[in-house]
mmCIF file of C-alpha atoms and ligand atoms in Angstrom:
data_model
loop_
_atom_site.group_PDB
_atom_site.id
_atom_site.type_symbol
_atom_site.label_atom_id
_atom_site.label_comp_id
_atom_site.label_asym_id
_atom_site.label_seq_id
_atom_site.Cartn_x
_atom_site.Cartn_y
_atom_site.Cartn_z
ATOM 1 C CA MET A 5 51.919 -69.467 51.006
ATOM 2 C CA HIS A 6 50.105 -67.618 53.730
ATOM 3 C CA LEU A 7 48.742 -69.626 56.642
ATOM 4 C CA THR A 8 46.333 -68.392 59.164
ATOM 5 C CA LYS A 9 47.136 -68.692 62.840
ATOM 6 C CA GLU A 10 44.846 -71.711 62.990
ATOM 7 C CA GLU A 11 46.374 -73.381 59.931
ATOM 8 C CA GLU A 12 49.909 -72.878 61.466
ATOM 9 C CA ARG A 13 48.711 -74.504 64.736
ATOM 10 C CA ILE A 14 47.578 -77.453 62.765
ATOM 11 C CA LEU A 15 50.801 -77.578 60.976
ATOM 12 C CA GLU A 16 52.511 -77.759 64.277
ATOM 13 C CA GLY A 17 50.493 -80.736 65.413
ATOM 14 C CA GLY A 18 47.948 -78.842 67.444
ATOM 15 C CA GLN A 19 45.073 -80.976 65.966
ATOM 16 C CA GLY A 20 46.805 -84.295 66.011
ATOM 17 C CA TYR A 21 48.805 -86.530 63.558
ATOM 18 C CA ALA A 22 46.361 -86.830 60.538
ATOM 19 C CA SER A 23 45.749 -83.114 60.502
ATOM 20 C CA MET A 24 49.295 -82.273 60.763
ATOM 21 C CA LYS A 25 50.366 -84.687 57.843
ATOM 22 C CA SER A 26 47.625 -83.257 55.799
ATOM 23 C CA MET A 27 48.636 -79.759 56.355
ATOM 24 C CA GLN A 28 52.221 -80.599 55.502
ATOM 25 C CA ILE A 29 50.970 -82.066 52.102
ATOM 26 C CA LEU A 30 48.877 -79.070 51.305
ATOM 27 C CA THR A 31 51.503 -76.425 52.307
ATOM 28 C CA ALA A 32 54.186 -78.183 50.369
ATOM 29 C CA LEU A 33 51.918 -78.300 47.284
ATOM 30 C CA GLY A 34 50.955 -74.690 47.746
ATOM 31 C CA ASP A 35 54.601 -73.598 48.013
ATOM 32 C CA ILE A 36 55.600 -75.589 44.922
ATOM 33 C CA PHE A 37 52.795 -74.180 42.892
ATOM 34 C CA GLY A 38 52.771 -70.625 44.130
ATOM 35 C CA ALA A 39 49.463 -70.675 45.816
ATOM 36 C CA ASP A 40 48.662 -67.497 47.976
ATOM 37 C CA LYS A 41 46.552 -69.363 50.518
ATOM 38 C CA LEU A 42 44.294 -72.294 51.277
ATOM 39 C CA ILE A 43 40.656 -72.025 50.185
ATOM 40 C CA PRO A 44 37.605 -74.089 51.447
ATOM 41 C CA VAL A 45 36.394 -76.845 49.347
ATOM 42 C CA LYS A 46 32.744 -77.958 49.075
ATOM 43 C CA SER A 47 33.498 -81.736 48.346
ATOM 44 C CA VAL A 48 36.461 -84.025 47.901
ATOM 45 C CA GLN A 49 36.918 -87.057 45.897
ATOM 46 C CA VAL A 50 39.680 -89.305 46.983
ATOM 47 C CA SER A 51 41.515 -91.616 44.502
ATOM 48 C CA GLY A 52 43.779 -94.497 45.258
ATOM 49 C CA VAL A 53 41.145 -96.661 46.772
ATOM 50 C CA SER A 54 41.792 -100.061 44.908
ATOM 51 C CA TYR A 55 44.049 -102.374 47.125
ATOM 52 C CA HIS A 56 45.435 -103.373 43.676
ATOM 53 C CA ASN A 57 46.944 -100.081 43.363
ATOM 54 C CA LEU A 58 47.569 -99.208 47.003
ATOM 55 C CA GLY A 59 49.239 -102.454 48.277
ATOM 56 C CA ASP A 60 50.038 -102.989 51.877
ATOM 57 C CA ALA A 61 52.188 -99.821 52.115
ATOM 58 C CA GLY A 62 49.091 -97.708 50.967
ATOM 59 C CA LEU A 63 46.935 -99.615 53.482
ATOM 60 C CA ASP A 64 49.304 -98.848 56.327
ATOM 61 C CA TYR A 65 49.406 -95.135 55.370
ATOM 62 C CA LEU A 66 45.633 -94.950 55.528
ATOM 63 C CA ALA A 67 45.364 -96.916 58.778
ATOM 64 C CA ASN A 68 47.626 -94.476 60.338
ATOM 65 C CA LEU A 69 45.689 -91.462 59.225
ATOM 66 C CA ALA A 70 42.496 -93.144 60.455
ATOM 67 C CA LYS A 71 43.874 -93.313 64.065
ATOM 68 C CA ASP A 72 42.989 -89.706 64.673
ATOM 69 C CA GLY A 73 41.806 -88.160 61.315
ATOM 70 C CA SER A 74 38.268 -87.212 60.329
ATOM 71 C CA VAL A 75 37.156 -85.233 57.318
ATOM 72 C CA LYS A 76 35.976 -81.674 57.584
ATOM 73 C CA THR A 77 33.970 -81.483 54.323
ATOM 74 C CA PRO A 78 31.824 -84.050 52.425
ATOM 75 C CA THR A 79 34.332 -86.603 50.958
ATOM 76 C CA PHE A 80 33.705 -89.632 48.783
ATOM 77 C CA LEU A 81 35.748 -92.276 46.930
ATOM 78 C CA ASN A 82 36.845 -93.193 43.434
ATOM 79 C CA PRO A 83 36.172 -96.857 42.383
ATOM 80 C CA ALA A 84 37.621 -99.634 44.478
ATOM 81 C CA GLY A 85 39.114 -102.964 43.178
ATOM 82 C CA MET A 86 35.875 -104.794 43.594
ATOM 83 C CA ASP A 87 32.011 -104.691 44.060
ATOM 84 C CA LEU A 88 32.029 -104.211 47.768
ATOM 85 C CA LYS A 89 28.958 -106.530 48.069
ATOM 86 C CA ASP A 90 28.947 -108.841 45.035
ATOM 87 C CA TRP A 91 32.695 -109.169 44.705
ATOM 88 C CA LYS A 92 32.563 -113.033 44.487
ATOM 89 C CA GLU A 93 30.521 -112.697 41.239
ATOM 90 C CA LEU A 94 33.410 -110.797 39.720
ATOM 91 C CA GLY A 95 35.924 -113.632 40.406
ATOM 92 C CA ILE A 96 37.795 -111.584 43.188
ATOM 93 C CA SER A 97 39.770 -113.739 45.510
ATOM 94 C CA GLU A 98 39.111 -113.933 49.287
ATOM 95 C CA ASP A 99 42.576 -112.403 50.204
ATOM 96 C CA PHE A 100 41.976 -109.396 47.944
ATOM 97 C CA ALA A 101 38.548 -108.842 49.297
ATOM 98 C CA GLU A 102 39.787 -108.916 52.814
ATOM 99 C CA LYS A 103 42.378 -106.310 52.095
ATOM 100 C CA GLN A 104 40.019 -104.091 50.111
ATOM 101 C CA LYS A 105 37.615 -104.218 53.012
ATOM 102 C CA LYS A 106 40.382 -102.914 55.365
ATOM 103 C CA VAL A 107 41.071 -100.004 52.949
ATOM 104 C CA ILE A 108 37.404 -99.146 52.899
ATOM 105 C CA GLY A 109 37.163 -99.600 56.650
ATOM 106 C CA ALA A 110 40.045 -97.036 57.149
ATOM 107 C CA PHE A 111 38.296 -94.380 54.929
ATOM 108 C CA SER A 112 34.941 -95.009 56.711
ATOM 109 C CA LYS A 113 36.616 -94.465 60.081
ATOM 110 C CA MET A 114 37.694 -90.949 58.702
ATOM 111 C CA GLY A 115 34.122 -90.192 58.033
ATOM 112 C CA ILE A 116 34.317 -90.636 54.350
ATOM 113 C CA ASN A 117 31.228 -91.595 52.424
ATOM 114 C CA THR A 118 32.335 -95.001 51.016
ATOM 115 C CA THR A 119 30.360 -94.568 47.750
ATOM 116 C CA CYS A 120 33.033 -95.411 45.149
ATOM 117 C CA THR A 121 32.481 -93.810 41.855
ATOM 118 C CA CYS A 122 33.988 -91.758 39.088
ATOM 119 C CA THR A 123 30.738 -90.109 38.112
ATOM 120 C CA PRO A 124 29.549 -88.524 41.400
ATOM 121 C CA TYR A 125 27.649 -86.057 39.453
ATOM 122 C CA LEU A 126 25.240 -88.789 38.334
ATOM 123 C CA ILE A 127 24.330 -89.532 42.005
ATOM 124 C CA GLY A 128 23.689 -86.029 43.240
ATOM 125 C CA ILE A 129 27.263 -84.913 44.156
ATOM 126 C CA LYS A 130 27.275 -81.865 41.806
ATOM 127 C CA PRO A 131 28.934 -78.672 42.844
ATOM 128 C CA GLY A 132 27.733 -75.364 41.620
ATOM 129 C CA LEU A 133 29.211 -73.139 38.817
ATOM 130 C CA GLY A 134 32.342 -71.623 40.118
ATOM 131 C CA GLU A 135 32.556 -73.618 43.413
ATOM 132 C CA HIS A 136 35.761 -74.942 44.574
ATOM 133 C CA VAL A 137 36.249 -78.681 45.228
ATOM 134 C CA ALA A 138 39.203 -81.089 45.392
ATOM 135 C CA TRP A 139 38.565 -84.131 43.153
ATOM 136 C CA ALA A 140 41.006 -86.638 42.066
ATOM 137 C CA GLU A 141 39.906 -88.959 39.248
ATOM 138 C CA SER A 142 40.841 -87.604 35.977
ATOM 139 C CA SER A 143 37.541 -87.944 34.108
ATOM 140 C CA ALA A 144 35.578 -86.624 37.122
ATOM 141 C CA VAL A 145 37.910 -83.757 37.358
ATOM 142 C CA THR A 146 37.561 -82.885 33.690
ATOM 143 C CA TYR A 147 33.891 -83.061 33.714
ATOM 144 C CA CYS A 148 33.589 -81.084 36.848
ATOM 145 C CA ASN A 149 35.789 -78.257 35.363
ATOM 146 C CA SER A 150 34.430 -78.307 31.879
ATOM 147 C CA VAL A 151 30.772 -79.275 31.892
ATOM 148 C CA ILE A 152 29.700 -78.162 35.461
ATOM 149 C CA GLY A 153 32.109 -75.181 35.629
ATOM 150 C CA ALA A 154 33.184 -75.885 39.105
ATOM 151 C CA ARG A 155 36.921 -75.583 39.922
ATOM 152 C CA THR A 156 39.361 -78.407 40.933
ATOM 153 C CA ASN A 157 42.876 -79.411 40.203
ATOM 154 C CA ARG A 158 43.561 -82.896 39.272
ATOM 155 C CA GLU A 159 44.442 -83.979 42.813
ATOM 156 C CA GLY A 160 46.616 -87.019 43.710
ATOM 157 C CA GLY A 161 45.160 -89.556 46.273
ATOM 158 C CA PRO A 162 47.239 -88.169 49.187
ATOM 159 C CA SER A 163 46.468 -84.463 48.358
ATOM 160 C CA ALA A 164 42.746 -85.125 47.967
ATOM 161 C CA LEU A 165 42.540 -86.907 51.211
ATOM 162 C CA ALA A 166 44.595 -84.152 52.863
ATOM 163 C CA SER A 167 42.064 -81.692 51.549
ATOM 164 C CA GLY A 168 39.225 -83.873 52.941
ATOM 165 C CA LEU A 169 40.942 -83.856 56.417
ATOM 166 C CA ILE A 170 41.548 -80.022 56.382
ATOM 167 C CA GLY A 171 38.508 -79.095 54.360
ATOM 168 C CA LYS A 172 40.813 -76.856 52.118
ATOM 169 C CA THR A 173 42.975 -76.852 49.088
ATOM 170 C CA PRO A 174 45.846 -74.605 47.935
ATOM 171 C CA ASN A 175 44.607 -71.724 45.670
ATOM 172 C CA TYR A 176 46.469 -72.460 42.469
ATOM 173 C CA GLY A 177 45.994 -73.867 38.992
ATOM 174 C CA LEU A 178 42.391 -74.355 37.796
ATOM 175 C CA HIS A 179 41.115 -72.627 40.795
ATOM 176 C CA LEU A 180 42.225 -69.377 39.234
ATOM 177 C CA ASP A 181 40.375 -67.510 36.318
ATOM 178 C CA GLU A 182 43.467 -67.062 34.308
ATOM 179 C CA GLU A 183 44.484 -70.699 34.398
ATOM 180 C CA ARG A 184 41.204 -71.854 32.824
ATOM 181 C CA LYS A 185 41.811 -69.869 29.538
ATOM 182 C CA PRO A 186 41.919 -72.025 26.464
ATOM 183 C CA ASP A 187 45.118 -71.991 24.420
ATOM 184 C CA LEU A 188 44.169 -74.240 21.498
ATOM 185 C CA PHE A 189 41.318 -73.645 19.124
ATOM 186 C CA VAL A 190 39.754 -76.926 17.863
ATOM 187 C CA SER A 191 37.472 -76.976 14.756
ATOM 188 C CA VAL A 192 35.588 -80.366 14.433
ATOM 189 C CA ASP A 193 34.761 -81.149 10.850
ATOM 190 C CA SER A 194 32.880 -84.470 11.397
ATOM 191 C CA LYS A 195 29.340 -85.619 12.471
ATOM 192 C CA LEU A 196 29.828 -87.418 15.730
ATOM 193 C CA LYS A 197 27.213 -90.030 16.183
ATOM 194 C CA THR A 198 28.029 -92.408 19.017
ATOM 195 C CA LEU A 199 29.411 -92.514 22.414
ATOM 196 C CA SER A 200 32.708 -93.964 21.030
ATOM 197 C CA ASP A 201 32.825 -91.163 18.440
ATOM 198 C CA TRP A 202 33.254 -88.720 21.328
ATOM 199 C CA GLY A 203 35.963 -91.149 22.941
ATOM 200 C CA ALA A 204 37.766 -90.931 19.538
ATOM 201 C CA LEU A 205 37.426 -87.262 19.425
ATOM 202 C CA GLY A 206 38.970 -86.986 22.907
ATOM 203 C CA TYR A 207 41.832 -89.174 21.673
ATOM 204 C CA ALA A 208 42.483 -87.044 18.570
ATOM 205 C CA ILE A 209 42.417 -83.681 20.562
ATOM 206 C CA GLY A 210 44.366 -84.985 23.496
ATOM 207 C CA LYS A 211 47.071 -86.403 21.346
ATOM 208 C CA ARG A 212 47.523 -83.186 19.480
ATOM 209 C CA GLY A 213 46.927 -80.720 22.372
ATOM 210 C CA LYS A 214 49.468 -82.012 24.804
ATOM 211 C CA ASN A 215 48.988 -80.044 27.969
ATOM 212 C CA LYS A 216 46.756 -77.468 26.364
ATOM 213 C CA ILE A 217 43.215 -76.238 27.032
ATOM 214 C CA ALA A 218 40.951 -76.767 23.976
ATOM 215 C CA LEU A 219 38.165 -74.419 22.895
ATOM 216 C CA ILE A 220 36.111 -76.669 20.658
ATOM 217 C CA GLU A 221 33.696 -75.494 17.905
ATOM 218 C CA GLY A 222 31.683 -77.397 15.373
ATOM 219 C CA VAL A 223 29.757 -79.944 17.490
ATOM 220 C CA SER A 224 26.121 -79.644 18.780
ATOM 221 C CA LYS A 225 25.113 -80.328 22.324
ATOM 222 C CA PRO A 226 25.451 -84.136 22.960
ATOM 223 C CA PRO A 227 23.743 -86.183 25.627
ATOM 224 C CA GLU A 228 25.361 -86.091 29.019
ATOM 225 C CA ASP A 229 26.921 -89.472 28.687
ATOM 226 C CA TYR A 230 28.715 -88.441 25.723
ATOM 227 C CA LEU A 231 30.341 -85.554 27.474
ATOM 228 C CA LYS A 232 31.385 -87.940 30.334
ATOM 229 C CA THR A 233 33.153 -90.223 28.010
ATOM 230 C CA PHE A 234 34.765 -87.278 26.121
ATOM 231 C CA SER A 235 36.022 -85.883 29.441
ATOM 232 C CA ALA A 236 37.718 -89.178 30.302
ATOM 233 C CA SER A 237 39.276 -89.470 26.846
ATOM 234 C CA ILE A 238 40.707 -85.970 26.285
ATOM 235 C CA VAL A 239 42.549 -85.840 29.604
ATOM 236 C CA THR A 240 43.764 -89.442 29.301
ATOM 237 C CA TYR A 241 45.315 -88.778 25.929
ATOM 238 C CA GLY A 242 47.067 -85.484 26.896
ATOM 239 C CA SER A 243 45.102 -82.207 27.382
ATOM 240 C CA LYS A 244 44.676 -80.491 30.660
ATOM 241 C CA PRO A 245 41.674 -81.545 32.796
ATOM 242 C CA ILE A 246 39.369 -78.862 31.333
ATOM 243 C CA TYR A 247 37.982 -77.995 27.926
ATOM 244 C CA HIS A 248 35.446 -75.572 26.439
ATOM 245 C CA ILE A 249 32.888 -76.292 23.840
ATOM 246 C CA ALA A 250 31.154 -73.352 22.212
ATOM 247 C CA GLY A 251 27.443 -73.307 22.949
ATOM 248 C CA VAL A 252 27.770 -76.319 25.248
ATOM 249 C CA THR A 253 29.909 -75.719 28.399
ATOM 250 C CA PRO A 254 29.223 -72.809 30.714
ATOM 251 C CA GLU A 255 32.440 -70.859 30.476
ATOM 252 C CA ALA A 256 33.180 -71.208 26.784
ATOM 253 C CA GLY A 257 31.708 -67.783 25.964
ATOM 254 C CA ARG A 258 34.103 -65.987 28.376
ATOM 255 C CA PHE A 259 37.098 -66.389 26.130
ATOM 256 C CA GLU A 260 38.677 -65.193 22.937
ATOM 257 C CA LYS A 261 39.494 -67.809 20.383
ATOM 258 C CA PRO A 262 43.187 -68.952 20.786
ATOM 259 C CA SER A 263 45.356 -68.196 17.868
ATOM 260 C CA GLU A 264 46.874 -71.768 17.739
ATOM 261 C CA ARG A 265 44.256 -73.809 15.642
ATOM 262 C CA ILE A 266 43.733 -77.494 14.557
ATOM 263 C CA THR A 267 41.023 -79.256 12.747
ATOM 264 C CA ILE A 268 39.812 -82.625 13.514
ATOM 265 C CA GLY A 269 37.958 -84.419 10.842
ATOM 266 C CA GLU A 270 37.197 -87.996 9.570
ATOM 267 C CA ALA A 271 40.855 -88.853 9.059
ATOM 268 C CA GLU A 272 41.883 -87.941 12.574
ATOM 269 C CA LEU A 273 38.985 -89.883 14.002
ATOM 270 C CA LYS A 274 39.709 -92.914 11.768
ATOM 271 C CA GLU A 275 43.376 -92.838 12.976
ATOM 272 C CA ALA A 276 42.089 -92.814 16.701
ATOM 273 C CA TYR A 277 39.724 -95.784 16.080
ATOM 274 C CA GLU A 278 42.739 -97.643 14.351
ATOM 275 C CA ALA A 279 45.071 -97.035 17.361
ATOM 276 C CA MET A 280 42.415 -98.449 19.751
ATOM 277 C CA ASN A 281 41.172 -101.403 17.623
ATOM 278 C CA ASP A 282 43.478 -104.487 17.542
ATOM 279 C CA LYS A 283 43.667 -106.587 14.253
ATOM 280 C CA ASP A 284 42.820 -109.747 16.289
ATOM 281 C CA ASP A 285 39.055 -109.903 16.520
ATOM 282 C CA THR A 286 38.840 -112.430 19.478
ATOM 283 C CA ILE A 287 37.258 -111.040 22.571
ATOM 284 C CA ASP A 288 37.050 -112.582 26.065
ATOM 285 C CA PHE A 289 36.026 -109.500 28.105
ATOM 286 C CA VAL A 290 33.499 -106.769 27.430
ATOM 287 C CA SER A 291 33.472 -103.729 29.882
ATOM 288 C CA LEU A 292 30.917 -100.977 29.749
ATOM 289 C CA GLY A 293 30.632 -98.109 32.073
ATOM 290 C CA CYS A 294 33.862 -96.352 31.809
ATOM 291 C CA PRO A 295 33.294 -93.719 33.103
ATOM 292 C CA HIS A 296 30.686 -95.290 35.458
ATOM 293 C CA ALA A 297 27.418 -95.982 33.650
ATOM 294 C CA SER A 298 24.268 -93.930 33.858
ATOM 295 C CA LEU A 299 20.892 -95.642 34.502
ATOM 296 C CA GLU A 300 20.145 -94.905 30.736
ATOM 297 C CA GLU A 301 23.157 -96.762 29.595
ATOM 298 C CA ILE A 302 22.303 -99.789 31.805
ATOM 299 C CA LYS A 303 18.822 -99.754 30.348
ATOM 300 C CA ARG A 304 20.248 -99.794 26.989
ATOM 301 C CA VAL A 305 22.494 -102.711 27.675
ATOM 302 C CA SER A 306 19.524 -104.557 29.221
ATOM 303 C CA GLU A 307 17.391 -103.921 26.018
ATOM 304 C CA LEU A 308 20.188 -105.247 23.772
ATOM 305 C CA LEU A 309 20.614 -108.350 25.932
ATOM 306 C CA LYS A 310 17.169 -109.336 26.448
ATOM 307 C CA GLY A 311 16.458 -112.914 25.743
ATOM 308 C CA ARG A 312 20.102 -113.556 24.660
ATOM 309 C CA SER A 313 23.269 -114.890 26.363
ATOM 310 C CA VAL A 314 26.842 -113.824 26.303
ATOM 311 C CA LYS A 315 29.961 -115.868 25.508
ATOM 312 C CA THR A 316 32.422 -113.562 27.296
ATOM 313 C CA GLU A 317 32.780 -111.919 30.578
ATOM 314 C CA LEU A 318 30.535 -108.724 30.556
ATOM 315 C CA TRP A 319 30.756 -106.086 33.131
ATOM 316 C CA VAL A 320 28.664 -102.923 33.289
ATOM 317 C CA ALA A 321 30.449 -100.778 35.912
ATOM 318 C CA CYS A 322 28.400 -98.076 37.829
ATOM 319 C CA ALA A 323 27.883 -96.261 41.186
ATOM 320 C CA ARG A 324 26.124 -98.279 43.769
ATOM 321 C CA PRO A 325 23.010 -95.912 43.950
ATOM 322 C CA VAL A 326 22.677 -96.544 40.051
ATOM 323 C CA LYS A 327 23.066 -100.205 40.483
ATOM 324 C CA GLU A 328 20.235 -100.154 43.141
ATOM 325 C CA LYS A 329 17.962 -98.120 40.865
ATOM 326 C CA ALA A 330 18.681 -100.401 38.012
ATOM 327 C CA GLU A 331 17.789 -103.437 40.307
ATOM 328 C CA GLN A 332 14.508 -101.833 41.181
ATOM 329 C CA LEU A 333 13.699 -101.293 37.450
ATOM 330 C CA GLY A 334 14.536 -104.969 36.489
ATOM 331 C CA TYR A 335 17.600 -103.983 34.214
ATOM 332 C CA ASN A 336 19.967 -106.013 36.280
ATOM 333 C CA ASP A 337 17.986 -109.130 36.160
ATOM 334 C CA ILE A 338 17.999 -109.090 32.267
ATOM 335 C CA ILE A 339 21.663 -108.484 32.334
ATOM 336 C CA ARG A 340 22.338 -111.258 34.808
ATOM 337 C CA GLU A 341 19.997 -113.743 32.988
ATOM 338 C CA ALA A 342 22.197 -113.092 29.822
ATOM 339 C CA GLY A 343 25.225 -114.039 31.828
ATOM 340 C CA GLY A 344 26.491 -110.417 32.318
ATOM 341 C CA LYS A 345 27.295 -108.596 35.631
ATOM 342 C CA VAL A 346 26.378 -105.216 36.952
ATOM 343 C CA ALA A 347 29.524 -104.237 39.006
ATOM 344 C CA ALA A 348 29.174 -101.388 41.473
ATOM 345 C CA ASP A 349 31.960 -99.722 43.241
ATOM 346 C CA THR A 350 34.729 -100.749 40.792
ATOM 347 C CA CYS A 351 35.835 -100.712 37.176
ATOM 348 C CA MET A 352 37.882 -102.602 34.450
ATOM 349 C CA VAL A 353 40.936 -100.628 35.234
ATOM 350 C CA VAL A 354 41.212 -100.634 39.098
ATOM 351 C CA ALA A 355 40.008 -104.204 39.544
ATOM 352 C CA PRO A 356 42.674 -106.858 39.727
ATOM 353 C CA VAL A 357 41.911 -108.181 36.145
ATOM 354 C CA LYS A 358 45.567 -108.155 34.871
ATOM 355 C CA GLY A 359 46.287 -111.693 33.456
ATOM 356 C CA ARG A 360 42.634 -112.806 33.428
ATOM 357 C CA PHE A 361 41.678 -111.600 30.010
ATOM 358 C CA LYS A 362 43.505 -111.086 26.674
ATOM 359 C CA SER A 363 41.182 -108.749 24.793
ATOM 360 C CA VAL A 364 38.694 -106.273 25.896
ATOM 361 C CA ALA A 365 35.839 -104.589 23.935
ATOM 362 C CA THR A 366 34.653 -101.317 25.350
ATOM 363 C CA THR A 367 32.862 -97.987 24.521
ATOM 364 C CA SER A 368 35.738 -96.120 26.365
ATOM 365 C CA ALA A 369 38.824 -94.519 24.949
ATOM 366 C CA LYS A 370 40.161 -94.327 28.442
ATOM 367 C CA GLY A 371 39.397 -97.902 29.053
ATOM 368 C CA CYS A 372 41.518 -98.718 25.919
ATOM 369 C CA TYR A 373 44.494 -96.732 27.105
ATOM 370 C CA TYR A 374 44.738 -98.411 30.513
ATOM 371 C CA SER A 375 43.875 -101.886 29.308
ATOM 372 C CA GLN A 376 46.689 -101.683 26.697
ATOM 373 C CA GLY A 377 49.360 -100.021 29.083
ATOM 374 C CA HIS A 378 48.348 -101.212 32.533
ATOM 375 C CA ASN A 379 46.578 -104.476 31.950
ATOM 376 C CA ASN A 380 48.429 -105.783 28.786
ATOM 377 C CA MET A 381 45.184 -106.442 26.903
ATOM 378 C CA LYS A 382 44.283 -106.051 23.332
ATOM 379 C CA THR A 383 41.501 -103.589 22.915
ATOM 380 C CA HIS A 384 38.485 -102.837 20.690
ATOM 381 C CA ILE A 385 36.339 -99.689 20.983
ATOM 382 C CA GLY A 386 32.809 -98.971 19.606
ATOM 383 C CA PRO A 387 29.315 -98.005 20.328
ATOM 384 C CA ILE A 388 27.306 -99.984 23.039
ATOM 385 C CA ASP A 389 25.428 -102.173 20.539
ATOM 386 C CA LYS A 390 28.720 -103.331 18.887
ATOM 387 C CA CYS A 391 30.254 -104.137 22.307
ATOM 388 C CA VAL A 392 27.205 -106.154 23.458
ATOM 389 C CA GLU A 393 27.304 -108.144 20.071
ATOM 390 C CA ALA A 394 31.028 -108.827 20.796
ATOM 391 C CA ALA A 395 29.921 -110.219 24.302
ATOM 392 C CA ILE A 396 27.393 -112.403 22.561
ATOM 393 C CA ASN A 397 29.705 -113.695 19.747
ATOM 394 C CA GLY A 398 33.132 -113.433 21.436
ATOM 395 C CA LYS A 399 34.186 -111.698 18.150
ATOM 396 C CA TRP A 400 34.636 -107.981 17.048
ATOM 397 C CA SER A 401 32.800 -107.712 13.856
HETATM 398 FE FE1 F3S B 514 36.069 -94.414 35.879
HETATM 399 FE FE2 F3S B 514 37.513 -96.549 35.978
HETATM 400 FE FE3 F3S B 514 37.044 -95.573 33.777
HETATM 401 S S1 F3S B 514 37.732 -94.827 37.476
HETATM 402 S S2 F3S B 514 36.790 -93.290 34.165
HETATM 403 S S3 F3S B 514 35.541 -96.429 35.125
HETATM 404 S S4 F3S B 514 38.981 -96.288 34.319
#
């Protein structure tokens, strides 16, 4: 990969330790993937924020970079292991909270915006069509490439942070026109009605289209929230972090239909639902907001909970600015009065919930994947109203 004189100077340590380390990471990546050069990025999203995933080794790594590192482009964070303010409500221990605060402190010292969310595009961090960014969380990356039409690879935590500290990323993969071309044509032969139907569609395509880019036909334009859950699901279950939907996503019209074709119909969606719905109907945890909830979703949960009370633990995860807005509008009070919690900055997967719950109900296919594999939970997936009923009854009906 070609480096400018200035980039070479950084690589040799001319701008200090954090910049040198970051340039080492970016040049190694660029060389492995055949990038020609580094390109500037408009924003960066860093993953690997939860102390649950980082541990002390990760915290030490960040603390070292924070000694002389500072970001060169707007940089923000993926969800952390707790609500940074109301962590006690979520049953987080003092020890964990102390470590998590140190992690956030290290990021903050590097000039990073400590808003922790996987739906930055809901809080005004929305790049333009064709703009280059370096984002790390898979659903955000997929939404960014597909729905917004901005360009990012699926960065790892260290490479995203390196991009923040340098302000650039290697020019390869989904930054290039030719790498965004679909190679699987998907015809959808089913009427999708709910948020979880879109999660099931992502499961069905992801499982069949391993590492391919889908060009999808046969669906009409859904609400933004449905595309956010679909983005999380399709990449989790196997496809590349980009898809195109005819008449819906901005780049779909640029491409020829790929010759490899599949059809997803009722049978494939049923199979997806069956894989994510356990036979045991007992529920002790209901988690909504994966990816992080919009204001509309929080409003809907508050309407469904008004005057009722939950039997299970119930979290509605979201970005802090969304929680604050929901607070002003009175939605959070209704959810709290029913016994639920609105959890900013965190989520069901990165919070330390392993061992606390046996069975989760959620609207999210991605949430099912990680709850089964990462947190050893049984899972149930369905629309918001069904999940809220499960929270009230402790049963999946
Ligand atoms: Fe976001 Fe956590 Fe789901 S990062 S996509 S809420 S697993």
